[in-house]
Amino acid sequence: MEAKPIASYRREFSALADLQCAGTVTYTLLREQDAFVISVQREGGPAAAYMLCDTEEDRAGMLTRFLYENAVDPVHVSAILVDLCGSAVG
């Protein structure tokens, strides 16, 4: 079964001297056959995907929105998901 997209959020970043580079990060929630997957991708970079085991759709959606609303950098997503869920499979 192919992954089914549920939600996708794009965050646009402006360049701020010594703080952040300009660019886009996309946070996507997908439904796999037996789990949900959060994919995070910085424009021009590879996507990082994290499987959420034993998580309901509402919670998976809230986690995806949390990452977007807090502009979590792709390199920190795994640590955040472990803190919030107790586990995340990358």
PDB file of N, CA, C and O in Angstrom, residues 10-90:
ATOM      1  N   ARG A  10       4.064  24.092   5.032  1.00  0.00           N
ATOM      2  CA  ARG A  10       5.320  24.690   4.550  1.00  0.00           C
ATOM      3  C   ARG A  10       5.645  25.919   5.358  1.00  0.00           C
ATOM      4  O   ARG A  10       4.814  26.807   5.515  1.00  0.00           O
ATOM      5  N   ARG A  11       6.859  25.979   5.854  1.00  0.00           N
ATOM      6  CA  ARG A  11       7.325  27.132   6.618  1.00  0.00           C
ATOM      7  C   ARG A  11       8.391  27.840   5.804  1.00  0.00           C
ATOM      8  O   ARG A  11       9.371  27.234   5.407  1.00  0.00           O
ATOM      9  N   GLU A  12       8.163  29.120   5.550  1.00  0.00           N
ATOM     10  CA  GLU A  12       9.123  29.952   4.825  1.00  0.00           C
ATOM     11  C   GLU A  12       9.968  30.717   5.843  1.00  0.00           C
ATOM     12  O   GLU A  12       9.430  31.328   6.761  1.00  0.00           O
ATOM     13  N   PHE A  13      11.286  30.660   5.671  1.00  0.00           N
ATOM     14  CA  PHE A  13      12.201  31.349   6.558  1.00  0.00           C
ATOM     15  C   PHE A  13      12.892  32.476   5.801  1.00  0.00           C
ATOM     16  O   PHE A  13      13.366  32.277   4.689  1.00  0.00           O
ATOM     17  N   SER A  14      12.957  33.642   6.413  1.00  0.00           N
ATOM     18  CA  SER A  14      13.707  34.769   5.875  1.00  0.00           C
ATOM     19  C   SER A  14      15.120  34.707   6.427  1.00  0.00           C
ATOM     20  O   SER A  14      15.350  34.191   7.519  1.00  0.00           O
ATOM     21  N   ALA A  15      16.050  35.250   5.675  1.00  0.00           N
ATOM     22  CA  ALA A  15      17.437  35.287   6.152  1.00  0.00           C
ATOM     23  C   ALA A  15      17.554  36.313   7.275  1.00  0.00           C
ATOM     24  O   ALA A  15      17.074  37.438   7.156  1.00  0.00           O
ATOM     25  N   LEU A  16      18.146  35.894   8.376  1.00  0.00           N
ATOM     26  CA  LEU A  16      18.434  36.782   9.497  1.00  0.00           C
ATOM     27  C   LEU A  16      19.923  36.646   9.799  1.00  0.00           C
ATOM     28  O   LEU A  16      20.390  35.550  10.130  1.00  0.00           O
ATOM     29  N   ALA A  17      20.632  37.736   9.687  1.00  0.00           N
ATOM     30  CA  ALA A  17      22.085  37.709   9.874  1.00  0.00           C
ATOM     31  C   ALA A  17      22.464  37.008  11.172  1.00  0.00           C
ATOM     32  O   ALA A  17      21.930  37.318  12.237  1.00  0.00           O
ATOM     33  N   ASP A  18      23.345  36.038  11.073  1.00  0.00           N
ATOM     34  CA  ASP A  18      23.875  35.276  12.201  1.00  0.00           C
ATOM     35  C   ASP A  18      22.839  34.431  12.950  1.00  0.00           C
ATOM     36  O   ASP A  18      23.150  33.873  13.993  1.00  0.00           O
ATOM     37  N   LEU A  19      21.602  34.335  12.434  1.00  0.00           N
ATOM     38  CA  LEU A  19      20.572  33.534  13.104  1.00  0.00           C
ATOM     39  C   LEU A  19      20.034  32.403  12.238  1.00  0.00           C
ATOM     40  O   LEU A  19      19.921  31.279  12.684  1.00  0.00           O
ATOM     41  N   GLN A  20      19.637  32.710  11.000  1.00  0.00           N
ATOM     42  CA  GLN A  20      19.072  31.673  10.138  1.00  0.00           C
ATOM     43  C   GLN A  20      19.230  32.041   8.671  1.00  0.00           C
ATOM     44  O   GLN A  20      19.330  33.206   8.320  1.00  0.00           O
ATOM     45  N   CYS A  21      19.245  31.006   7.854  1.00  0.00           N
ATOM     46  CA  CYS A  21      19.315  31.166   6.401  1.00  0.00           C
ATOM     47  C   CYS A  21      17.894  31.208   5.842  1.00  0.00           C
ATOM     48  O   CYS A  21      16.971  30.679   6.452  1.00  0.00           O
ATOM     49  N   ALA A  22      17.751  31.811   4.690  1.00  0.00           N
ATOM     50  CA  ALA A  22      16.461  31.810   4.004  1.00  0.00           C
ATOM     51  C   ALA A  22      16.207  30.414   3.454  1.00  0.00           C
ATOM     52  O   ALA A  22      17.131  29.681   3.128  1.00  0.00           O
ATOM     53  N   GLY A  23      14.946  30.035   3.362  1.00  0.00           N
ATOM     54  CA  GLY A  23      14.608  28.740   2.797  1.00  0.00           C
ATOM     55  C   GLY A  23      13.244  28.271   3.247  1.00  0.00           C
ATOM     56  O   GLY A  23      12.514  28.995   3.922  1.00  0.00           O
ATOM     57  N   THR A  24      12.914  27.047   2.868  1.00  0.00           N
ATOM     58  CA  THR A  24      11.617  26.465   3.160  1.00  0.00           C
ATOM     59  C   THR A  24      11.796  25.095   3.806  1.00  0.00           C
ATOM     60  O   THR A  24      12.652  24.319   3.387  1.00  0.00           O
ATOM     61  N   VAL A  25      10.977  24.812   4.808  1.00  0.00           N
ATOM     62  CA  VAL A  25      10.931  23.476   5.402  1.00  0.00           C
ATOM     63  C   VAL A  25       9.483  22.997   5.293  1.00  0.00           C
ATOM     64  O   VAL A  25       8.553  23.735   5.611  1.00  0.00           O
ATOM     65  N   THR A  26       9.304  21.762   4.820  1.00  0.00           N
ATOM     66  CA  THR A  26       7.979  21.176   4.667  1.00  0.00           C
ATOM     67  C   THR A  26       7.815  20.026   5.652  1.00  0.00           C
ATOM     68  O   THR A  26       8.675  19.153   5.745  1.00  0.00           O
ATOM     69  N   TYR A  27       6.713  20.058   6.390  1.00  0.00           N
ATOM     70  CA  TYR A  27       6.373  19.035   7.366  1.00  0.00           C
ATOM     71  C   TYR A  27       5.142  18.300   6.818  1.00  0.00           C
ATOM     72  O   TYR A  27       4.108  18.928   6.585  1.00  0.00           O
ATOM     73  N   THR A  28       5.246  16.987   6.607  1.00  0.00           N
ATOM     74  CA  THR A  28       4.158  16.224   5.995  1.00  0.00           C
ATOM     75  C   THR A  28       3.799  15.026   6.868  1.00  0.00           C
ATOM     76  O   THR A  28       4.682  14.317   7.352  1.00  0.00           O
ATOM     77  N   LEU A  29       2.497  14.815   7.048  1.00  0.00           N
ATOM     78  CA  LEU A  29       2.004  13.645   7.761  1.00  0.00           C
ATOM     79  C   LEU A  29       1.434  12.676   6.738  1.00  0.00           C
ATOM     80  O   LEU A  29       0.605  13.047   5.903  1.00  0.00           O
ATOM     81  N   LEU A  30       1.909  11.424   6.791  1.00  0.00           N
ATOM     82  CA  LEU A  30       1.479  10.381   5.861  1.00  0.00           C
ATOM     83  C   LEU A  30       0.908   9.209   6.649  1.00  0.00           C
ATOM     84  O   LEU A  30       1.348   8.932   7.761  1.00  0.00           O
ATOM     85  N   ARG A  31      -0.032   8.498   6.025  1.00  0.00           N
ATOM     86  CA  ARG A  31      -0.549   7.265   6.614  1.00  0.00           C
ATOM     87  C   ARG A  31       0.049   6.103   5.833  1.00  0.00           C
ATOM     88  O   ARG A  31      -0.152   5.972   4.636  1.00  0.00           O
ATOM     89  N   GLU A  32       0.789   5.268   6.536  1.00  0.00           N
ATOM     90  CA  GLU A  32       1.285   4.014   5.972  1.00  0.00           C
ATOM     91  C   GLU A  32       0.250   2.948   6.295  1.00  0.00           C
ATOM     92  O   GLU A  32      -0.737   3.222   6.973  1.00  0.00           O
ATOM     93  N   GLN A  33       0.494   1.743   5.879  1.00  0.00           N
ATOM     94  CA  GLN A  33      -0.468   0.671   6.097  1.00  0.00           C
ATOM     95  C   GLN A  33      -0.834   0.497   7.568  1.00  0.00           C
ATOM     96  O   GLN A  33      -1.999   0.360   7.914  1.00  0.00           O
ATOM     97  N   ASP A  34       0.172   0.525   8.455  1.00  0.00           N
ATOM     98  CA  ASP A  34      -0.116   0.257   9.861  1.00  0.00           C
ATOM     99  C   ASP A  34       0.484   1.293  10.812  1.00  0.00           C
ATOM    100  O   ASP A  34       0.618   1.039  12.010  1.00  0.00           O
ATOM    101  N   ALA A  35       0.839   2.456  10.299  1.00  0.00           N
ATOM    102  CA  ALA A  35       1.433   3.506  11.140  1.00  0.00           C
ATOM    103  C   ALA A  35       1.340   4.851  10.428  1.00  0.00           C
ATOM    104  O   ALA A  35       0.999   4.926   9.248  1.00  0.00           O
ATOM    105  N   PHE A  36       1.668   5.901  11.175  1.00  0.00           N
ATOM    106  CA  PHE A  36       1.753   7.236  10.606  1.00  0.00           C
ATOM    107  C   PHE A  36       3.221   7.607  10.490  1.00  0.00           C
ATOM    108  O   PHE A  36       4.048   7.178  11.285  1.00  0.00           O
ATOM    109  N   VAL A  37       3.530   8.420   9.491  1.00  0.00           N
ATOM    110  CA  VAL A  37       4.909   8.848   9.242  1.00  0.00           C
ATOM    111  C   VAL A  37       4.921  10.365   9.127  1.00  0.00           C
ATOM    112  O   VAL A  37       4.101  10.942   8.410  1.00  0.00           O
ATOM    113  N   ILE A  38       5.856  10.995   9.827  1.00  0.00           N
ATOM    114  CA  ILE A  38       6.091  12.430   9.664  1.00  0.00           C
ATOM    115  C   ILE A  38       7.360  12.584   8.843  1.00  0.00           C
ATOM    116  O   ILE A  38       8.401  12.036   9.190  1.00  0.00           O
ATOM    117  N   SER A  39       7.242  13.318   7.751  1.00  0.00           N
ATOM    118  CA  SER A  39       8.381  13.589   6.879  1.00  0.00           C
ATOM    119  C   SER A  39       8.714  15.073   6.985  1.00  0.00           C
ATOM    120  O   SER A  39       7.815  15.921   6.940  1.00  0.00           O
ATOM    121  N   VAL A  40       9.995  15.379   7.134  1.00  0.00           N
ATOM    122  CA  VAL A  40      10.441  16.765   7.242  1.00  0.00           C
ATOM    123  C   VAL A  40      11.540  16.981   6.213  1.00  0.00           C
ATOM    124  O   VAL A  40      12.496  16.209   6.148  1.00  0.00           O
ATOM    125  N   GLN A  41      11.389  18.034   5.403  1.00  0.00           N
ATOM    126  CA  GLN A  41      12.363  18.266   4.334  1.00  0.00           C
ATOM    127  C   GLN A  41      12.675  19.744   4.191  1.00  0.00           C
ATOM    128  O   GLN A  41      11.778  20.566   4.052  1.00  0.00           O
ATOM    129  N   ARG A  42      13.964  20.038   4.234  1.00  0.00           N
ATOM    130  CA  ARG A  42      14.430  21.387   3.955  1.00  0.00           C
ATOM    131  C   ARG A  42      14.566  21.506   2.441  1.00  0.00           C
ATOM    132  O   ARG A  42      15.020  20.569   1.781  1.00  0.00           O
ATOM    133  N   GLU A  43      14.165  22.642   1.888  1.00  0.00           N
ATOM    134  CA  GLU A  43      14.249  22.875   0.447  1.00  0.00           C
ATOM    135  C   GLU A  43      15.644  22.530  -0.076  1.00  0.00           C
ATOM    136  O   GLU A  43      16.646  22.986   0.472  1.00  0.00           O
ATOM    137  N   GLY A  44      15.689  21.676  -1.089  1.00  0.00           N
ATOM    138  CA  GLY A  44      16.959  21.296  -1.681  1.00  0.00           C
ATOM    139  C   GLY A  44      17.685  20.174  -0.962  1.00  0.00           C
ATOM    140  O   GLY A  44      18.739  19.724  -1.386  1.00  0.00           O
ATOM    141  N   GLY A  45      17.129  19.691   0.142  1.00  0.00           N
ATOM    142  CA  GLY A  45      17.780  18.628   0.913  1.00  0.00           C
ATOM    143  C   GLY A  45      16.953  17.361   0.906  1.00  0.00           C
ATOM    144  O   GLY A  45      15.819  17.339   0.427  1.00  0.00           O
ATOM    145  N   PRO A  46      17.506  16.306   1.460  1.00  0.00           N
ATOM    146  CA  PRO A  46      16.760  15.045   1.527  1.00  0.00           C
ATOM    147  C   PRO A  46      15.682  15.103   2.607  1.00  0.00           C
ATOM    148  O   PRO A  46      15.804  15.819   3.588  1.00  0.00           O
ATOM    149  N   ALA A  47      14.645  14.332   2.406  1.00  0.00           N
ATOM    150  CA  ALA A  47      13.578  14.246   3.412  1.00  0.00           C
ATOM    151  C   ALA A  47      13.978  13.262   4.502  1.00  0.00           C
ATOM    152  O   ALA A  47      14.592  12.235   4.224  1.00  0.00           O
ATOM    153  N   ALA A  48      13.651  13.596   5.729  1.00  0.00           N
ATOM    154  CA  ALA A  48      13.831  12.680   6.852  1.00  0.00           C
ATOM    155  C   ALA A  48      12.434  12.225   7.256  1.00  0.00           C
ATOM    156  O   ALA A  48      11.535  13.041   7.438  1.00  0.00           O
ATOM    157  N   ALA A  49      12.236  10.923   7.375  1.00  0.00           N
ATOM    158  CA  ALA A  49      10.923  10.376   7.702  1.00  0.00           C
ATOM    159  C   ALA A  49      10.994   9.637   9.027  1.00  0.00           C
ATOM    160  O   ALA A  49      11.944   8.902   9.286  1.00  0.00           O
ATOM    161  N   TYR A  50       9.977   9.841   9.859  1.00  0.00           N
ATOM    162  CA  TYR A  50       9.918   9.242  11.187  1.00  0.00           C
ATOM    163  C   TYR A  50       8.584   8.533  11.368  1.00  0.00           C
ATOM    164  O   TYR A  50       7.534   9.160  11.288  1.00  0.00           O
ATOM    165  N   MET A  51       8.639   7.231  11.631  1.00  0.00           N
ATOM    166  CA  MET A  51       7.432   6.445  11.832  1.00  0.00           C
ATOM    167  C   MET A  51       6.991   6.569  13.284  1.00  0.00           C
ATOM    168  O   MET A  51       7.797   6.463  14.202  1.00  0.00           O
ATOM    169  N   LEU A  52       5.706   6.834  13.470  1.00  0.00           N
ATOM    170  CA  LEU A  52       5.121   6.945  14.802  1.00  0.00           C
ATOM    171  C   LEU A  52       4.372   5.660  15.092  1.00  0.00           C
ATOM    172  O   LEU A  52       3.328   5.394  14.504  1.00  0.00           O
ATOM    173  N   CYS A  53       4.893   4.850  15.963  1.00  0.00           N
ATOM    174  CA  CYS A  53       4.275   3.569  16.296  1.00  0.00           C
ATOM    175  C   CYS A  53       3.237   3.762  17.401  1.00  0.00           C
ATOM    176  O   CYS A  53       3.437   4.550  18.321  1.00  0.00           O
ATOM    177  N   ASP A  54       2.149   3.046  17.314  1.00  0.00           N
ATOM    178  CA  ASP A  54       1.093   3.077  18.339  1.00  0.00           C
ATOM    179  C   ASP A  54       0.597   4.491  18.616  1.00  0.00           C
ATOM    180  O   ASP A  54       0.421   4.890  19.766  1.00  0.00           O
ATOM    181  N   THR A  55       0.400   5.267  17.544  1.00  0.00           N
ATOM    182  CA  THR A  55      -0.071   6.642  17.672  1.00  0.00           C
ATOM    183  C   THR A  55      -1.343   6.808  16.853  1.00  0.00           C
ATOM    184  O   THR A  55      -1.405   6.367  15.714  1.00  0.00           O
ATOM    185  N   GLU A  56      -2.350   7.450  17.424  1.00  0.00           N
ATOM    186  CA  GLU A  56      -3.604   7.695  16.713  1.00  0.00           C
ATOM    187  C   GLU A  56      -3.455   8.891  15.769  1.00  0.00           C
ATOM    188  O   GLU A  56      -2.565   9.721  15.929  1.00  0.00           O
ATOM    189  N   GLU A  57      -4.371   8.990  14.818  1.00  0.00           N
ATOM    190  CA  GLU A  57      -4.292  10.046  13.801  1.00  0.00           C
ATOM    191  C   GLU A  57      -4.344  11.449  14.415  1.00  0.00           C
ATOM    192  O   GLU A  57      -3.594  12.331  13.999  1.00  0.00           O
ATOM    193  N   ASP A  58      -5.204  11.662  15.404  1.00  0.00           N
ATOM    194  CA  ASP A  58      -5.304  12.986  16.028  1.00  0.00           C
ATOM    195  C   ASP A  58      -3.968  13.402  16.642  1.00  0.00           C
ATOM    196  O   ASP A  58      -3.523  14.535  16.472  1.00  0.00           O
ATOM    197  N   ARG A  59      -3.345  12.488  17.360  1.00  0.00           N
ATOM    198  CA  ARG A  59      -2.053  12.791  17.996  1.00  0.00           C
ATOM    199  C   ARG A  59      -0.961  13.004  16.943  1.00  0.00           C
ATOM    200  O   ARG A  59      -0.153  13.916  17.072  1.00  0.00           O
ATOM    201  N   ALA A  60      -0.946  12.189  15.907  1.00  0.00           N
ATOM    202  CA  ALA A  60       0.042  12.352  14.831  1.00  0.00           C
ATOM    203  C   ALA A  60      -0.127  13.725  14.165  1.00  0.00           C
ATOM    204  O   ALA A  60       0.852  14.407  13.868  1.00  0.00           O
ATOM    205  N   GLY A  61      -1.381  14.141  13.986  1.00  0.00           N
ATOM    206  CA  GLY A  61      -1.647  15.459  13.408  1.00  0.00           C
ATOM    207  C   GLY A  61      -1.176  16.584  14.315  1.00  0.00           C
ATOM    208  O   GLY A  61      -0.590  17.562  13.860  1.00  0.00           O
ATOM    209  N   MET A  62      -1.421  16.438  15.618  1.00  0.00           N
ATOM    210  CA  MET A  62      -0.972  17.455  16.574  1.00  0.00           C
ATOM    211  C   MET A  62       0.553  17.544  16.603  1.00  0.00           C
ATOM    212  O   MET A  62       1.112  18.638  16.683  1.00  0.00           O
ATOM    213  N   LEU A  63       1.232  16.399  16.531  1.00  0.00           N
ATOM    214  CA  LEU A  63       2.700  16.400  16.517  1.00  0.00           C
ATOM    215  C   LEU A  63       3.238  17.097  15.271  1.00  0.00           C
ATOM    216  O   LEU A  63       4.195  17.873  15.342  1.00  0.00           O
ATOM    217  N   THR A  64       2.615  16.840  14.133  1.00  0.00           N
ATOM    218  CA  THR A  64       3.050  17.477  12.879  1.00  0.00           C
ATOM    219  C   THR A  64       2.864  18.986  12.960  1.00  0.00           C
ATOM    220  O   THR A  64       3.759  19.755  12.602  1.00  0.00           O
ATOM    221  N   ARG A  65       1.714  19.425  13.451  1.00  0.00           N
ATOM    222  CA  ARG A  65       1.467  20.866  13.606  1.00  0.00           C
ATOM    223  C   ARG A  65       2.422  21.486  14.621  1.00  0.00           C
ATOM    224  O   ARG A  65       2.892  22.609  14.441  1.00  0.00           O
ATOM    225  N   PHE A  66       2.725  20.774  15.700  1.00  0.00           N
ATOM    226  CA  PHE A  66       3.674  21.267  16.695  1.00  0.00           C
ATOM    227  C   PHE A  66       5.040  21.534  16.043  1.00  0.00           C
ATOM    228  O   PHE A  66       5.647  22.582  16.278  1.00  0.00           O
ATOM    229  N   LEU A  67       5.507  20.591  15.249  1.00  0.00           N
ATOM    230  CA  LEU A  67       6.805  20.767  14.575  1.00  0.00           C
ATOM    231  C   LEU A  67       6.774  21.996  13.675  1.00  0.00           C
ATOM    232  O   LEU A  67       7.705  22.805  13.668  1.00  0.00           O
ATOM    233  N   TYR A  68       5.688  22.148  12.910  1.00  0.00           N
ATOM    234  CA  TYR A  68       5.539  23.294  12.007  1.00  0.00           C
ATOM    235  C   TYR A  68       5.445  24.609  12.784  1.00  0.00           C
ATOM    236  O   TYR A  68       6.166  25.565  12.501  1.00  0.00           O
ATOM    237  N   GLU A  69       4.549  24.666  13.756  1.00  0.00           N
ATOM    238  CA  GLU A  69       4.321  25.911  14.492  1.00  0.00           C
ATOM    239  C   GLU A  69       5.548  26.370  15.265  1.00  0.00           C
ATOM    240  O   GLU A  69       5.742  27.560  15.476  1.00  0.00           O
ATOM    241  N   ASN A  70       6.379  25.421  15.689  1.00  0.00           N
ATOM    242  CA  ASN A  70       7.585  25.761  16.439  1.00  0.00           C
ATOM    243  C   ASN A  70       8.832  25.795  15.559  1.00  0.00           C
ATOM    244  O   ASN A  70       9.937  25.941  16.081  1.00  0.00           O
ATOM    245  N   ALA A  71       8.625  25.666  14.250  1.00  0.00           N
ATOM    246  CA  ALA A  71       9.713  25.752  13.271  1.00  0.00           C
ATOM    247  C   ALA A  71      10.896  24.857  13.660  1.00  0.00           C
ATOM    248  O   ALA A  71      12.041  25.271  13.634  1.00  0.00           O
ATOM    249  N   VAL A  72      10.583  23.612  14.022  1.00  0.00           N
ATOM    250  CA  VAL A  72      11.634  22.678  14.436  1.00  0.00           C
ATOM    251  C   VAL A  72      12.522  22.351  13.235  1.00  0.00           C
ATOM    252  O   VAL A  72      12.027  21.959  12.179  1.00  0.00           O
ATOM    253  N   ASP A  73      13.816  22.544  13.411  1.00  0.00           N
ATOM    254  CA  ASP A  73      14.780  22.245  12.363  1.00  0.00           C
ATOM    255  C   ASP A  73      14.803  20.744  12.115  1.00  0.00           C
ATOM    256  O   ASP A  73      14.728  19.960  13.062  1.00  0.00           O
ATOM    257  N   PRO A  74      14.910  20.324  10.851  1.00  0.00           N
ATOM    258  CA  PRO A  74      14.925  18.882  10.545  1.00  0.00           C
ATOM    259  C   PRO A  74      15.940  18.077  11.350  1.00  0.00           C
ATOM    260  O   PRO A  74      15.662  16.926  11.694  1.00  0.00           O
ATOM    261  N   VAL A  75      17.067  18.660  11.701  1.00  0.00           N
ATOM    262  CA  VAL A  75      18.073  17.900  12.456  1.00  0.00           C
ATOM    263  C   VAL A  75      17.635  17.637  13.899  1.00  0.00           C
ATOM    264  O   VAL A  75      18.195  16.766  14.559  1.00  0.00           O
ATOM    265  N   HIS A  76      16.633  18.360  14.386  1.00  0.00           N
ATOM    266  CA  HIS A  76      16.165  18.197  15.763  1.00  0.00           C
ATOM    267  C   HIS A  76      14.862  17.414  15.889  1.00  0.00           C
ATOM    268  O   HIS A  76      14.416  17.124  17.005  1.00  0.00           O
ATOM    269  N   VAL A  77      14.250  17.059  14.759  1.00  0.00           N
ATOM    270  CA  VAL A  77      12.937  16.402  14.793  1.00  0.00           C
ATOM    271  C   VAL A  77      12.981  15.085  15.560  1.00  0.00           C
ATOM    272  O   VAL A  77      12.118  14.811  16.389  1.00  0.00           O
ATOM    273  N   SER A  78      13.966  14.259  15.318  1.00  0.00           N
ATOM    274  CA  SER A  78      14.050  12.969  15.988  1.00  0.00           C
ATOM    275  C   SER A  78      14.071  13.132  17.508  1.00  0.00           C
ATOM    276  O   SER A  78      13.319  12.468  18.229  1.00  0.00           O
ATOM    277  N   ALA A  79      14.892  14.015  18.009  1.00  0.00           N
ATOM    278  CA  ALA A  79      14.985  14.239  19.457  1.00  0.00           C
ATOM    279  C   ALA A  79      13.668  14.760  20.022  1.00  0.00           C
ATOM    280  O   ALA A  79      13.240  14.335  21.108  1.00  0.00           O
ATOM    281  N   ILE A  80      13.012  15.639  19.304  1.00  0.00           N
ATOM    282  CA  ILE A  80      11.722  16.187  19.765  1.00  0.00           C
ATOM    283  C   ILE A  80      10.675  15.078  19.830  1.00  0.00           C
ATOM    284  O   ILE A  80       9.939  14.964  20.801  1.00  0.00           O
ATOM    285  N   LEU A  81      10.613  14.244  18.789  1.00  0.00           N
ATOM    286  CA  LEU A  81       9.629  13.160  18.773  1.00  0.00           C
ATOM    287  C   LEU A  81       9.884  12.147  19.884  1.00  0.00           C
ATOM    288  O   LEU A  81       8.956  11.635  20.490  1.00  0.00           O
ATOM    289  N   VAL A  82      11.138  11.865  20.173  1.00  0.00           N
ATOM    290  CA  VAL A  82      11.460  10.952  21.273  1.00  0.00           C
ATOM    291  C   VAL A  82      11.003  11.569  22.583  1.00  0.00           C
ATOM    292  O   VAL A  82      10.421  10.890  23.437  1.00  0.00           O
ATOM    293  N   ASP A  83      11.230  12.870  22.769  1.00  0.00           N
ATOM    294  CA  ASP A  83      10.794  13.542  23.993  1.00  0.00           C
ATOM    295  C   ASP A  83       9.273  13.544  24.139  1.00  0.00           C
ATOM    296  O   ASP A  83       8.744  13.341  25.231  1.00  0.00           O
ATOM    297  N   LEU A  84       8.558  13.757  23.029  1.00  0.00           N
ATOM    298  CA  LEU A  84       7.098  13.851  23.082  1.00  0.00           C
ATOM    299  C   LEU A  84       6.399  12.503  23.060  1.00  0.00           C
ATOM    300  O   LEU A  84       5.327  12.366  23.638  1.00  0.00           O
ATOM    301  N   CYS A  85       6.987  11.529  22.366  1.00  0.00           N
ATOM    302  CA  CYS A  85       6.308  10.238  22.182  1.00  0.00           C
ATOM    303  C   CYS A  85       6.980   9.100  22.933  1.00  0.00           C
ATOM    304  O   CYS A  85       6.381   8.042  23.069  1.00  0.00           O
ATOM    305  N   GLY A  86       8.221   9.269  23.284  1.00  0.00           N
ATOM    306  CA  GLY A  86       8.954   8.168  23.889  1.00  0.00           C
ATOM    307  C   GLY A  86       9.689   7.345  22.867  1.00  0.00           C
ATOM    308  O   GLY A  86      10.585   6.589  23.198  1.00  0.00           O
ATOM    309  N   SER A  87       9.317   7.482  21.583  1.00  0.00           N
ATOM    310  CA  SER A  87      10.034   6.773  20.523  1.00  0.00           C
ATOM    311  C   SER A  87       9.683   7.382  19.170  1.00  0.00           C
ATOM    312  O   SER A  87       8.658   8.006  19.005  1.00  0.00           O
ATOM    313  N   ALA A  88      10.575   7.204  18.235  1.00  0.00           N
ATOM    314  CA  ALA A  88      10.371   7.587  16.838  1.00  0.00           C
ATOM    315  C   ALA A  88      11.354   6.779  16.032  1.00  0.00           C
ATOM    316  O   ALA A  88      12.513   6.691  16.374  1.00  0.00           O
ATOM    317  N   VAL A  89      10.874   6.154  14.989  1.00  0.00           N
ATOM    318  CA  VAL A  89      11.743   5.347  14.148  1.00  0.00           C
ATOM    319  C   VAL A  89      12.080   6.153  12.910  1.00  0.00           C
ATOM    320  O   VAL A  89      11.194   6.554  12.169  1.00  0.00           O
ATOM    321  N   GLY A  90      13.371   6.437  12.723  1.00  0.00           N
ATOM    322  CA  GLY A  90      13.804   7.244  11.569  1.00  0.00           C
ATOM    323  C   GLY A  90      14.108   6.414  10.369  1.00  0.00           C
ATOM    324  O   GLY A  90      14.194   5.247  10.348  1.00  0.00           O
TER     325      GLY A  90
END
